[in-house]
Short mmCIF file of C-alpha atoms and ligand atoms in Angstrom, two decimals:
data_model
loop_
_atom_site.label_atom_id
_atom_site.label_comp_id
_atom_site.label_asym_id
_atom_site.label_seq_id
_atom_site.Cartn_x
_atom_site.Cartn_y
_atom_site.Cartn_z
CA MET A 1 -0.02 -0.13 -0.04
CA GLN A 2 1.59 3.54 -0.99
CA LEU A 3 0.70 6.43 0.69
CA THR A 4 2.65 9.21 -0.94
CA ARG A 5 2.97 12.85 0.00
CA PRO A 6 3.83 16.11 -1.44
CA VAL A 7 7.43 16.67 -0.86
CA ARG A 8 8.60 19.93 0.96
CA PRO A 9 11.10 21.75 -0.67
CA ALA A 10 13.61 21.48 2.21
CA THR A 11 13.66 17.52 2.30
CA ALA A 12 13.43 17.07 -1.25
CA VAL A 13 17.10 16.29 -1.77
CA LEU A 14 17.31 13.66 1.03
CA LEU A 15 13.79 12.22 0.14
CA ALA A 16 14.95 11.80 -3.69
CA THR A 17 17.98 9.86 -2.38
CA VAL A 18 15.60 7.51 -0.31
CA LEU A 19 13.21 7.16 -3.14
CA ALA A 20 16.15 6.21 -5.42
CA THR A 21 17.35 3.27 -3.23
CA VAL A 22 13.59 1.96 -2.40
CA PRO A 23 12.11 0.99 -5.73
CA GLY A 24 8.75 -0.25 -4.33
CA LEU A 25 8.51 3.52 -3.16
CA ALA A 26 9.08 5.11 -6.27
CA THR A 27 6.19 4.86 -8.68
CA ALA A 28 8.53 6.61 -11.18
CA CYS A 29 11.34 3.92 -10.91
CA SER A 30 12.50 2.58 -14.09
CA ALA A 31 12.83 -1.04 -14.62
CA SER A 32 16.47 -0.55 -14.65
CA ASP A 33 16.38 -0.75 -10.83
CA GLY A 34 15.60 -4.48 -11.00
CA ALA A 35 18.95 -6.08 -10.23
CA THR A 36 18.14 -9.26 -12.41
CA ALA A 37 17.15 -7.05 -15.48
CA PRO A 38 17.78 -8.81 -18.59
CA SER A 39 19.76 -7.29 -21.69
CA ALA A 40 16.74 -7.49 -24.15
CA PRO A 41 16.41 -4.45 -26.00
CA PRO A 42 13.90 -1.57 -24.53
CA ALA A 43 11.00 -1.60 -27.07
CA ARG A 44 10.72 -5.71 -26.52
CA ALA A 45 11.13 -5.41 -22.83
CA GLN A 46 8.61 -2.79 -22.68
CA GLU A 47 6.27 -5.06 -24.22
CA GLY A 48 6.61 -8.02 -22.07
CA GLY A 49 7.76 -6.13 -18.94
CA LEU A 50 11.02 -6.66 -16.99
CA PRO A 51 11.25 -9.08 -13.88
CA GLY A 52 10.68 -7.01 -10.54
CA ALA A 53 13.71 -6.78 -8.32
CA ASP A 54 14.40 -9.26 -5.62
CA GLY A 55 14.80 -6.56 -3.02
CA ILE A 56 12.71 -3.33 -2.02
CA GLY A 57 15.84 -1.41 -2.25
CA ASP A 58 17.02 -1.36 1.63
CA PRO A 59 21.09 -1.78 1.27
CA ASP A 60 21.15 -2.92 4.69
CA PHE A 61 18.84 -6.25 3.80
CA PRO A 62 19.27 -6.29 0.12
CA THR A 63 16.89 -9.12 -0.58
CA ASP A 64 14.29 -8.05 1.79
CA GLY A 65 10.80 -7.04 0.18
CA ASN A 66 10.66 -6.99 -3.85
CA GLY A 67 10.51 -4.38 -6.25
CA GLY A 68 8.16 -3.85 -9.14
CA TYR A 69 4.75 -3.96 -7.37
CA ASP A 70 2.86 -2.79 -4.06
CA VAL A 71 0.80 -4.78 -1.99
CA GLY A 72 -2.72 -3.40 -0.69
CA HIS A 73 -4.35 -6.21 0.66
CA TYR A 74 -3.33 -9.91 2.17
CA ALA A 75 -6.26 -12.21 2.70
CA LEU A 76 -4.78 -15.46 4.63
CA LYS A 77 -6.83 -18.69 4.87
CA LEU A 78 -4.72 -20.74 6.76
CA SER A 79 -5.17 -24.18 9.04
CA TYR A 80 -2.52 -25.34 11.82
CA ASP A 81 -2.10 -28.66 13.29
CA PRO A 82 -0.16 -27.89 16.26
CA ALA A 83 0.60 -32.05 16.93
CA ALA A 84 2.31 -32.20 13.38
CA THR A 85 3.65 -28.47 13.25
CA ARG A 86 1.96 -28.18 9.93
CA LEU A 87 0.63 -24.81 8.42
CA SER A 88 -1.38 -25.01 5.07
CA GLY A 89 -3.57 -22.80 3.22
CA THR A 90 -3.69 -20.11 0.59
CA ALA A 91 -2.63 -16.66 0.74
CA ARG A 92 -4.34 -14.03 -1.74
CA VAL A 93 -2.17 -11.17 -2.44
CA THR A 94 -3.74 -8.07 -3.85
CA ALA A 95 -1.26 -5.72 -5.49
CA THR A 96 -0.52 -3.00 -7.89
CA ALA A 97 2.46 -3.18 -10.47
CA THR A 98 4.71 -0.25 -10.31
CA GLN A 99 6.53 -1.26 -13.40
CA ALA A 100 5.58 -3.52 -16.30
CA LEU A 101 6.32 -6.83 -15.03
CA SER A 102 7.19 -10.06 -16.86
CA ARG A 103 7.66 -11.80 -13.39
CA PHE A 104 8.13 -10.77 -9.62
CA ASN A 105 9.15 -12.09 -6.46
CA LEU A 106 7.55 -12.64 -3.05
CA ASP A 107 9.55 -13.43 0.13
CA LEU A 108 8.91 -17.24 1.43
CA HIS A 109 10.91 -19.25 3.89
CA GLY A 110 10.41 -22.81 3.68
CA PHE A 111 6.99 -24.78 2.42
CA THR A 112 6.09 -26.40 -0.50
CA VAL A 113 4.22 -23.99 -2.80
CA ARG A 114 1.40 -26.41 -4.28
CA SER A 115 0.14 -23.79 -7.01
CA VAL A 116 0.12 -20.37 -7.70
CA THR A 117 -2.26 -18.19 -9.82
CA VAL A 118 -2.13 -14.63 -11.10
CA ASP A 119 -5.70 -13.20 -11.67
CA GLY A 120 -7.05 -16.66 -11.55
CA ARG A 121 -4.81 -18.02 -14.33
CA ALA A 122 -2.14 -20.59 -13.43
CA ALA A 123 1.11 -18.96 -13.05
CA GLY A 124 4.97 -20.05 -13.24
CA HIS A 125 6.89 -20.29 -9.97
CA SER A 126 10.01 -21.38 -8.58
CA ARG A 127 12.02 -21.11 -5.58
CA ALA A 128 15.52 -19.99 -4.65
CA ASP A 129 16.49 -19.18 -0.74
CA ASP A 130 13.87 -17.08 0.31
CA GLU A 131 12.66 -15.84 -2.77
CA LEU A 132 9.60 -17.17 -4.45
CA VAL A 133 9.26 -16.23 -8.34
CA VAL A 134 6.18 -15.92 -9.70
CA THR A 135 5.93 -15.57 -13.77
CA PRO A 136 2.20 -14.80 -14.52
CA ALA A 137 0.85 -16.41 -17.94
CA GLN A 138 0.49 -12.69 -19.38
CA PRO A 139 2.95 -9.84 -18.45
CA LEU A 140 1.15 -7.43 -16.15
CA ALA A 141 1.07 -3.76 -17.20
CA LYS A 142 2.41 -0.70 -15.28
CA GLY A 143 -0.26 0.63 -13.05
CA ALA A 144 -2.39 -3.10 -13.34
CA ARG A 145 -4.32 -4.12 -10.23
CA PHE A 146 -3.44 -7.94 -9.68
CA GLU A 147 -4.32 -10.37 -7.42
CA VAL A 148 -1.79 -13.51 -6.60
CA ALA A 149 -3.03 -16.77 -5.00
CA ILE A 150 -0.43 -18.95 -3.52
CA ASP A 151 -1.31 -22.49 -2.15
CA TYR A 152 1.46 -23.64 -0.06
CA ALA A 153 2.07 -26.32 3.19
CA GLY A 154 4.82 -27.15 5.42
CA ARG A 155 6.56 -27.43 8.61
CA PRO A 156 7.22 -23.33 9.52
CA GLU A 157 10.80 -22.92 10.48
CA PRO A 158 11.31 -19.63 12.57
CA VAL A 159 14.61 -17.58 11.82
CA ARG A 160 17.13 -18.67 14.49
CA ASN A 161 19.96 -16.57 15.99
CA SER A 162 20.34 -14.62 12.57
CA SER A 163 22.40 -11.49 13.53
CA ASN A 164 21.94 -11.35 17.19
CA LEU A 165 18.19 -11.41 16.64
CA GLY A 166 17.24 -14.26 18.76
CA THR A 167 14.59 -16.69 17.36
CA TYR A 168 11.80 -14.84 15.55
CA GLY A 169 8.93 -15.37 13.03
CA PHE A 170 6.41 -18.23 13.12
CA ILE A 171 7.57 -20.12 16.46
CA PRO A 172 5.75 -23.25 17.15
CA THR A 173 5.06 -23.79 21.01
CA LYS A 174 3.64 -26.68 23.07
CA ASP A 175 -0.10 -25.82 22.20
CA GLY A 176 0.04 -23.74 19.03
CA ALA A 177 2.27 -20.84 17.86
CA PHE A 178 4.11 -17.51 19.16
CA VAL A 179 4.28 -15.23 15.89
CA THR A 180 6.58 -12.25 16.20
CA ALA A 181 8.51 -11.47 13.05
CA GLU A 182 10.69 -8.27 13.44
CA PRO A 183 12.25 -7.52 11.36
CA ASN A 184 11.86 -10.11 8.36
CA GLY A 185 10.22 -13.27 9.66
CA ALA A 186 6.91 -12.67 8.10
CA ARG A 187 8.07 -15.09 5.26
CA THR A 188 8.61 -17.64 7.95
CA TRP A 189 4.56 -18.16 7.68
CA PHE A 190 3.21 -16.07 4.49
CA PRO A 191 4.35 -15.13 1.24
CA SER A 192 5.00 -11.47 1.36
CA ASN A 193 6.65 -8.20 0.40
CA ASP A 194 8.60 -8.70 3.51
CA HIS A 195 9.75 -5.21 4.35
CA PRO A 196 8.40 -2.23 6.26
CA ALA A 197 8.50 -0.01 3.25
CA ASP A 198 5.16 -1.79 1.90
CA LYS A 199 2.29 -1.66 4.17
CA ALA A 200 -1.15 -3.39 3.51
CA THR A 201 -4.34 -4.53 5.14
CA PHE A 202 -4.87 -8.04 6.52
CA ASP A 203 -7.70 -10.56 6.71
CA PHE A 204 -7.07 -13.76 8.40
CA ASP A 205 -9.00 -16.62 8.41
CA VAL A 206 -7.34 -19.48 10.47
CA THR A 207 -8.50 -23.03 11.50
CA VAL A 208 -7.24 -25.07 14.58
CA PRO A 209 -8.22 -27.81 16.63
CA ALA A 210 -11.30 -26.99 18.73
CA GLY A 211 -10.38 -25.68 21.86
CA LEU A 212 -7.57 -23.35 20.82
CA THR A 213 -7.62 -19.82 20.40
CA VAL A 214 -6.11 -17.90 17.47
CA ILE A 215 -5.22 -14.20 17.93
CA ALA A 216 -4.47 -11.85 15.13
CA ASN A 217 -4.20 -8.20 14.65
CA GLY A 218 -7.42 -5.98 14.43
CA GLU A 219 -10.85 -7.29 15.49
CA LEU A 220 -12.69 -10.38 14.98
CA ARG A 221 -15.25 -10.68 12.50
CA GLY A 222 -17.68 -12.78 14.36
CA ARG A 223 -17.75 -15.57 16.70
CA PRO A 224 -15.27 -18.16 15.79
CA VAL A 225 -17.18 -21.25 14.05
CA THR A 226 -16.65 -25.00 15.22
CA THR A 227 -17.28 -27.86 13.00
CA GLY A 228 -15.98 -31.45 12.78
CA GLY A 229 -13.78 -30.73 15.83
CA ARG A 230 -12.10 -27.65 14.29
CA THR A 231 -12.39 -23.87 14.86
CA THR A 232 -12.16 -20.97 12.27
CA PHE A 233 -11.15 -17.33 13.55
CA SER A 234 -11.65 -14.47 11.25
CA TRP A 235 -9.72 -11.43 12.05
CA ARG A 236 -9.50 -8.44 10.14
CA GLU A 237 -6.72 -5.39 10.54
CA THR A 238 -8.22 -2.53 8.07
CA HIS A 239 -5.49 -0.18 8.85
CA PRO A 240 -2.26 -0.57 6.81
CA MET A 241 0.40 -2.90 8.64
CA VAL A 242 3.70 -3.73 7.96
CA THR A 243 4.51 -7.55 7.57
CA TYR A 244 6.71 -8.02 10.62
CA LEU A 245 3.80 -6.86 13.06
CA ALA A 246 1.35 -9.49 11.44
CA THR A 247 0.52 -12.13 13.91
CA ILE A 248 -1.55 -15.37 14.29
CA THR A 249 -0.39 -16.43 18.04
CA MET A 250 -2.17 -19.65 18.92
CA GLY A 251 -2.78 -21.91 21.62
CA ARG A 252 -4.85 -22.29 24.87
CA PHE A 253 -5.76 -18.86 26.29
CA GLU A 254 -7.50 -17.16 28.71
CA VAL A 255 -9.19 -14.12 27.11
CA ARG A 256 -10.77 -10.87 28.64
CA THR A 257 -12.44 -8.15 26.28
CA GLY A 258 -14.28 -5.03 27.01
CA ARG A 259 -13.69 -1.11 26.62
CA SER A 260 -11.23 1.13 28.04
CA PRO A 261 -12.30 3.94 30.22
CA GLY A 262 -12.11 6.25 27.25
CA GLY A 263 -14.43 3.92 24.97
CA LEU A 264 -11.49 1.65 22.78
CA PRO A 265 -12.58 -1.82 22.76
CA VAL A 266 -9.55 -3.93 24.29
CA TYR A 267 -8.62 -7.53 23.75
CA ALA A 268 -6.44 -9.24 26.40
CA ALA A 269 -5.03 -12.54 26.78
CA THR A 270 -2.74 -14.97 28.78
CA ASP A 271 -1.51 -18.66 28.38
CA PRO A 272 -3.14 -20.15 31.11
CA ARG A 273 0.06 -20.37 33.31
CA TYR A 274 0.01 -16.17 33.36
CA ARG A 275 -3.84 -16.30 34.13
CA GLU A 276 -3.51 -14.47 37.40
CA HIS A 277 -1.57 -11.31 35.25
CA LEU A 278 -4.69 -11.43 32.41
CA ASP A 279 -6.37 -8.63 34.83
CA PHE A 280 -3.01 -6.59 35.11
CA LEU A 281 -2.62 -6.93 31.42
CA TYR A 282 -6.15 -5.92 30.57
CA ARG A 283 -6.20 -2.99 32.63
CA THR A 284 -2.80 -1.32 32.29
CA SER A 285 -3.15 -1.77 28.28
CA ALA A 286 -6.54 0.11 28.51
CA LYS A 287 -5.47 2.72 30.76
CA VAL A 288 -1.70 3.34 28.81
CA THR A 289 -3.43 3.40 25.69
CA ASP A 290 -6.02 6.04 26.82
CA TYR A 291 -3.05 8.18 28.14
CA TRP A 292 -0.77 8.20 25.09
CA SER A 293 -3.80 9.21 23.02
CA THR A 294 -3.93 12.64 24.85
CA VAL A 295 0.16 12.74 24.56
CA PHE A 296 0.71 11.38 20.95
CA GLY A 297 -2.63 12.19 19.26
CA ASN A 298 -5.42 9.91 18.27
CA TYR A 299 -5.22 6.30 18.82
CA PRO A 300 -4.68 5.05 15.21
CA PHE A 301 -6.39 1.62 15.43
CA SER A 302 -9.85 0.23 16.04
CA SER A 303 -8.77 -1.86 19.25
CA THR A 304 -6.10 -2.31 21.66
CA GLY A 305 -4.84 -4.94 24.06
CA GLY A 306 -2.06 -7.52 24.67
CA VAL A 307 -0.88 -11.20 24.72
CA ILE A 308 1.46 -13.18 27.04
CA ASP A 309 2.16 -16.24 25.74
CA ASP A 310 4.33 -19.05 27.46
CA PHE A 311 7.01 -19.25 25.18
CA SER A 312 10.22 -17.81 26.66
CA ALA A 313 11.36 -15.27 24.06
CA GLY A 314 12.33 -12.87 26.85
CA TYR A 315 11.14 -10.07 24.98
CA ALA A 316 7.97 -8.50 23.72
CA LEU A 317 6.71 -7.41 20.30
CA GLU A 318 4.71 -4.50 19.30
CA ASN A 319 2.29 -6.47 17.09
CA GLN A 320 -0.22 -3.86 15.83
CA THR A 321 -3.14 -3.68 18.15
CA LYS A 322 -1.83 -6.29 20.01
CA PRO A 323 1.60 -6.40 21.44
CA MET A 324 2.70 -9.85 22.41
CA TYR A 325 4.83 -10.76 25.56
CA GLY A 326 6.97 -13.79 25.23
CA GLY A 327 7.31 -15.80 28.46
CA PHE A 328 7.28 -13.15 31.38
CA GLN A 329 5.02 -11.02 33.13
CA PRO A 330 5.29 -7.41 31.65
CA ASP A 331 5.53 -4.42 34.25
CA GLU A 332 3.88 -0.96 33.35
CA SER A 333 6.87 0.36 31.78
CA ILE A 334 7.28 -2.51 28.89
CA ILE A 335 3.45 -2.18 28.24
CA ALA A 336 3.89 1.71 28.01
CA HIS A 337 6.76 0.92 25.46
CA GLU A 338 4.99 -1.45 23.19
CA LEU A 339 1.74 0.79 23.40
CA ALA A 340 3.96 3.61 22.30
CA HIS A 341 5.31 1.79 19.06
CA GLN A 342 1.14 1.53 18.08
CA TRP A 343 2.13 5.43 17.21
CA PHE A 344 5.97 5.17 16.47
CA GLY A 345 6.52 2.08 14.39
CA ASP A 346 3.05 0.70 13.64
CA SER A 347 0.96 3.79 12.58
CA VAL A 348 4.16 5.77 11.38
CA SER A 349 6.65 3.15 10.06
CA ILE A 350 10.21 3.31 9.06
CA THR A 351 11.12 3.13 5.42
CA ARG A 352 14.49 1.48 6.35
CA TRP A 353 15.99 -0.46 8.93
CA LYS A 354 18.92 2.20 9.55
CA ASP A 355 16.16 4.68 10.81
CA LEU A 356 14.73 2.23 13.59
CA TRP A 357 15.67 4.84 16.45
CA LEU A 358 12.30 6.44 14.99
CA ASN A 359 10.60 3.24 16.59
CA GLU A 360 12.70 2.10 19.80
CA GLY A 361 14.20 5.82 20.64
CA PHE A 362 10.37 7.14 20.95
CA ALA A 363 9.24 3.82 22.57
CA THR A 364 12.16 4.21 25.18
CA TYR A 365 11.56 7.71 25.60
CA ALA A 366 8.05 6.91 26.19
CA GLU A 367 8.80 4.69 28.89
CA TRP A 368 10.85 7.52 30.40
CA LEU A 369 7.54 9.92 30.32
CA TRP A 370 5.43 7.09 31.66
CA SER A 371 7.63 6.78 34.53
CA GLU A 372 7.56 10.58 35.01
CA HIS A 373 3.67 10.60 34.71
CA ASN A 374 3.45 8.19 37.50
CA GLY A 375 5.69 10.39 39.87
CA GLY A 376 8.44 7.94 39.24
CA THR A 377 11.95 8.66 37.93
CA THR A 378 11.74 11.86 35.67
CA ALA A 379 12.76 11.96 32.01
CA ALA A 380 15.57 14.22 32.97
CA ARG A 381 16.90 11.90 35.65
CA SER A 382 16.74 9.01 33.42
CA PHE A 383 18.63 11.08 30.67
CA GLN A 384 21.22 12.10 33.24
CA ASP A 385 21.95 8.66 34.57
CA TYR A 386 22.49 7.32 31.00
CA TYR A 387 24.40 10.38 30.13
CA GLY A 388 26.77 9.69 33.06
CA SER A 389 26.87 5.70 31.94
CA GLU A 390 29.98 4.07 30.73
CA GLN A 391 28.19 1.61 28.75
CA ALA A 392 30.64 2.10 25.67
CA ALA A 393 28.14 0.73 23.11
CA LEU A 394 26.05 3.74 23.65
CA TRP A 395 28.84 6.27 22.65
CA LYS A 396 30.49 3.86 20.14
CA TYR A 397 27.56 3.15 17.97
CA PRO A 398 25.28 6.27 17.00
CA PRO A 399 21.65 5.43 16.85
CA GLY A 400 20.57 7.03 13.40
CA VAL A 401 22.48 4.09 11.92
CA ALA A 402 21.11 1.22 13.19
CA ARG A 403 23.73 -1.63 11.85
CA PRO A 404 21.99 -4.70 10.21
CA ASP A 405 24.00 -7.23 12.29
CA ASP A 406 23.08 -5.67 15.30
CA LEU A 407 19.80 -3.79 14.82
CA PHE A 408 18.53 -3.76 17.93
CA ASN A 409 21.41 -2.35 19.93
CA ALA A 410 21.27 -0.39 23.05
CA SER A 411 22.24 2.89 21.38
CA VAL A 412 19.16 2.61 19.11
CA TYR A 413 16.89 2.68 22.15
CA VAL A 414 18.56 4.64 24.89
CA ARG A 415 20.77 7.10 23.01
CA GLY A 416 17.62 7.25 20.64
CA ALA A 417 15.40 8.38 23.50
CA MET A 418 18.29 10.81 24.69
CA THR A 419 18.18 12.49 21.74
CA LEU A 420 14.64 13.32 21.94
CA HIS A 421 15.14 14.63 25.27
CA VAL A 422 18.11 17.01 24.16
CA LEU A 423 15.72 17.94 21.32
CA ARG A 424 12.98 18.86 23.96
CA GLY A 425 15.34 20.69 25.85
CA ARG A 426 16.26 22.77 22.75
CA ILE A 427 12.83 23.58 21.17
CA GLY A 428 10.68 23.45 24.71
CA ASP A 429 8.06 21.28 26.03
CA ASP A 430 5.03 22.81 24.15
CA THR A 431 6.71 22.72 20.62
CA PHE A 432 8.17 19.31 21.21
CA PHE A 433 4.93 17.82 22.28
CA ARG A 434 3.09 19.65 19.21
CA LEU A 435 5.76 18.07 17.07
CA LEU A 436 5.06 14.50 18.35
CA ARG A 437 1.36 14.88 17.32
CA ALA A 438 2.42 16.40 13.96
CA TRP A 439 4.67 13.60 13.04
CA THR A 440 1.97 10.89 14.22
CA GLY A 441 -0.61 12.86 12.23
CA GLU A 442 1.36 13.77 8.97
CA HIS A 443 2.62 9.94 8.72
CA ARG A 444 -0.31 8.29 10.05
CA TYR A 445 -0.58 4.69 8.55
CA GLY A 446 2.48 5.45 6.29
CA ASN A 447 6.12 5.38 6.35
CA ALA A 448 8.67 8.00 7.23
CA THR A 449 12.66 8.95 7.65
CA THR A 450 14.73 10.39 9.84
CA GLU A 451 15.29 13.22 7.64
CA GLN A 452 11.49 14.12 7.46
CA PHE A 453 11.69 13.90 11.06
CA ILE A 454 14.57 16.47 11.56
CA ALA A 455 13.06 18.69 8.79
CA LEU A 456 9.53 19.00 10.90
CA ALA A 457 11.36 19.68 14.04
CA GLU A 458 13.27 22.50 12.46
CA LYS A 459 9.96 23.80 10.50
CA MET A 460 8.03 23.71 13.93
CA SER A 461 10.52 24.98 16.04
CA GLY A 462 12.06 27.67 13.39
CA LYS A 463 15.52 26.53 14.70
CA GLN A 464 18.35 25.27 12.71
CA LEU A 465 18.76 21.75 14.47
CA ASP A 466 21.46 19.97 12.13
CA ASP A 467 24.19 20.21 14.91
CA LEU A 468 21.92 18.49 17.55
CA PHE A 469 20.87 15.48 15.38
CA ASP A 470 24.27 15.40 14.07
CA ALA A 471 26.04 15.09 17.31
CA TRP A 472 23.24 12.86 18.71
CA LEU A 473 22.26 10.56 16.01
CA TYR A 474 25.39 10.26 13.62
CA GLN A 475 28.48 10.76 15.85
CA PRO A 476 30.57 7.81 17.25
CA ARG A 477 31.07 9.67 20.63
CA ARG A 478 29.58 10.85 23.68
CA PRO A 479 28.25 14.41 22.64
CA SER A 480 29.46 17.20 24.86
N1 LIG B 501 10.82 -4.41 18.84
C1 LIG B 501 11.08 -5.07 20.09
C2 LIG B 501 10.69 -4.10 21.22
O1 LIG B 501 11.66 -3.32 21.38
C3 LIG B 501 12.24 -6.05 20.10
C4 LIG B 501 12.60 -7.00 18.99
C5 LIG B 501 13.50 -7.07 18.17
C6 LIG B 501 11.60 -8.07 18.64
N2 LIG B 501 13.12 -8.12 17.10
C7 LIG B 501 12.13 -8.60 17.91
C8 LIG B 501 10.63 -8.78 19.23
C9 LIG B 501 11.96 -10.20 17.32
C10 LIG B 501 10.05 -10.02 18.93
C11 LIG B 501 10.64 -10.59 17.91
O2 LIG B 501 9.54 -3.84 21.64
ZN1 ZN B 502 10.49 -1.54 21.19
#
């Protein structure tokens, strides 16, 4: 899904650079961006189209996502058998061609692809690493809307220990699966344009043995339907979502639903082992979402909530509308962090991974704000404590360039948050909090870059802030 906005003159040059390296974002991109472009003469190539690139253009993750099209919607109709750890079904992907396409790729890790159709007609398909290459019977014209249906089955394999990231993706558990896919694990359970630069809406129809619960993003489309010992849950997320935030966490769950004091629907669930924390999870998620709505702007989605599963991930992920907590009892601080991500990361998403501080720095700063709001440690105190810290990583690694082999380095979180605190001091509380709301408003449901944040901060404050952002985001040393 593409939400393009007019480019302000001040950011035009930087943005042009970003667009040039992200083919999926630039409708004007020529086919020459395709790394695998054949050497056929242009006239012929134009008729039959050219292959879409095997990556969306993120230099740090060259084969993540794909070029040549933009996904608008994923409709996933799946069944899962926990005893056999087997996932099977059909993914229908609706997309728009951004170039004339002779063939295109989707990202998919493992599985047997049984058949692929494009607009209902059988299409050729082949596999190479995590790429599924689809050749439609007829080339697709630039601008054409098309539907790819992929029928697939197999034992999902999560990504394990790739570049310091732990285990992520579709993670089978005793009674189901824990599905948390940042940064690029969506491909471990559905064929996708697996990069945050391409957001789309989602429908999930997932069938499991009766007695289990399926928890996906957005809202349930009705009561689960049980026939022949199996239950189908239908969920729908109507707001654009990045692939890594999609989930179908499944298993035995205790569920509590209702409305927050502010009137927002809430869905909270825990593995039975954590049942005594369900009430705390429910109340805290409701309270925090209501509060952040007053600080960051209107809540972007139609419901909020959270899920505690018994898979000991030791981490949480900000899955859209339902953060997932893996095998621990979350405190208020981490709930505040994951729910702040609903604005920073989920609604306003990054365009390339090196800008990850736009997610993690902001969510960490939110933890500091939450503590201060509750009469605990102030944000100024948190800043001072970290500023005095000898934690070498904070000063060695500038947060503005998250490194692909260590994306979630402490600097991206903590020095990212410190950057915001210094900015707040420089432009004042009033402008700072108006800036946060303008940021979430201008890029709601879209994608953004650090350059755009800096430009907006300068515009709203009327100050030149290059020195501040350069020292805090980009220099490998403690700013003075
Ligand atoms: N974004 C998560 C957070 O800070 C952390 C995280 C990174 C993660 N990669 C993950 C969580 C993979 C689950 C799976 O809240
Ligand atoms: Zn986070």
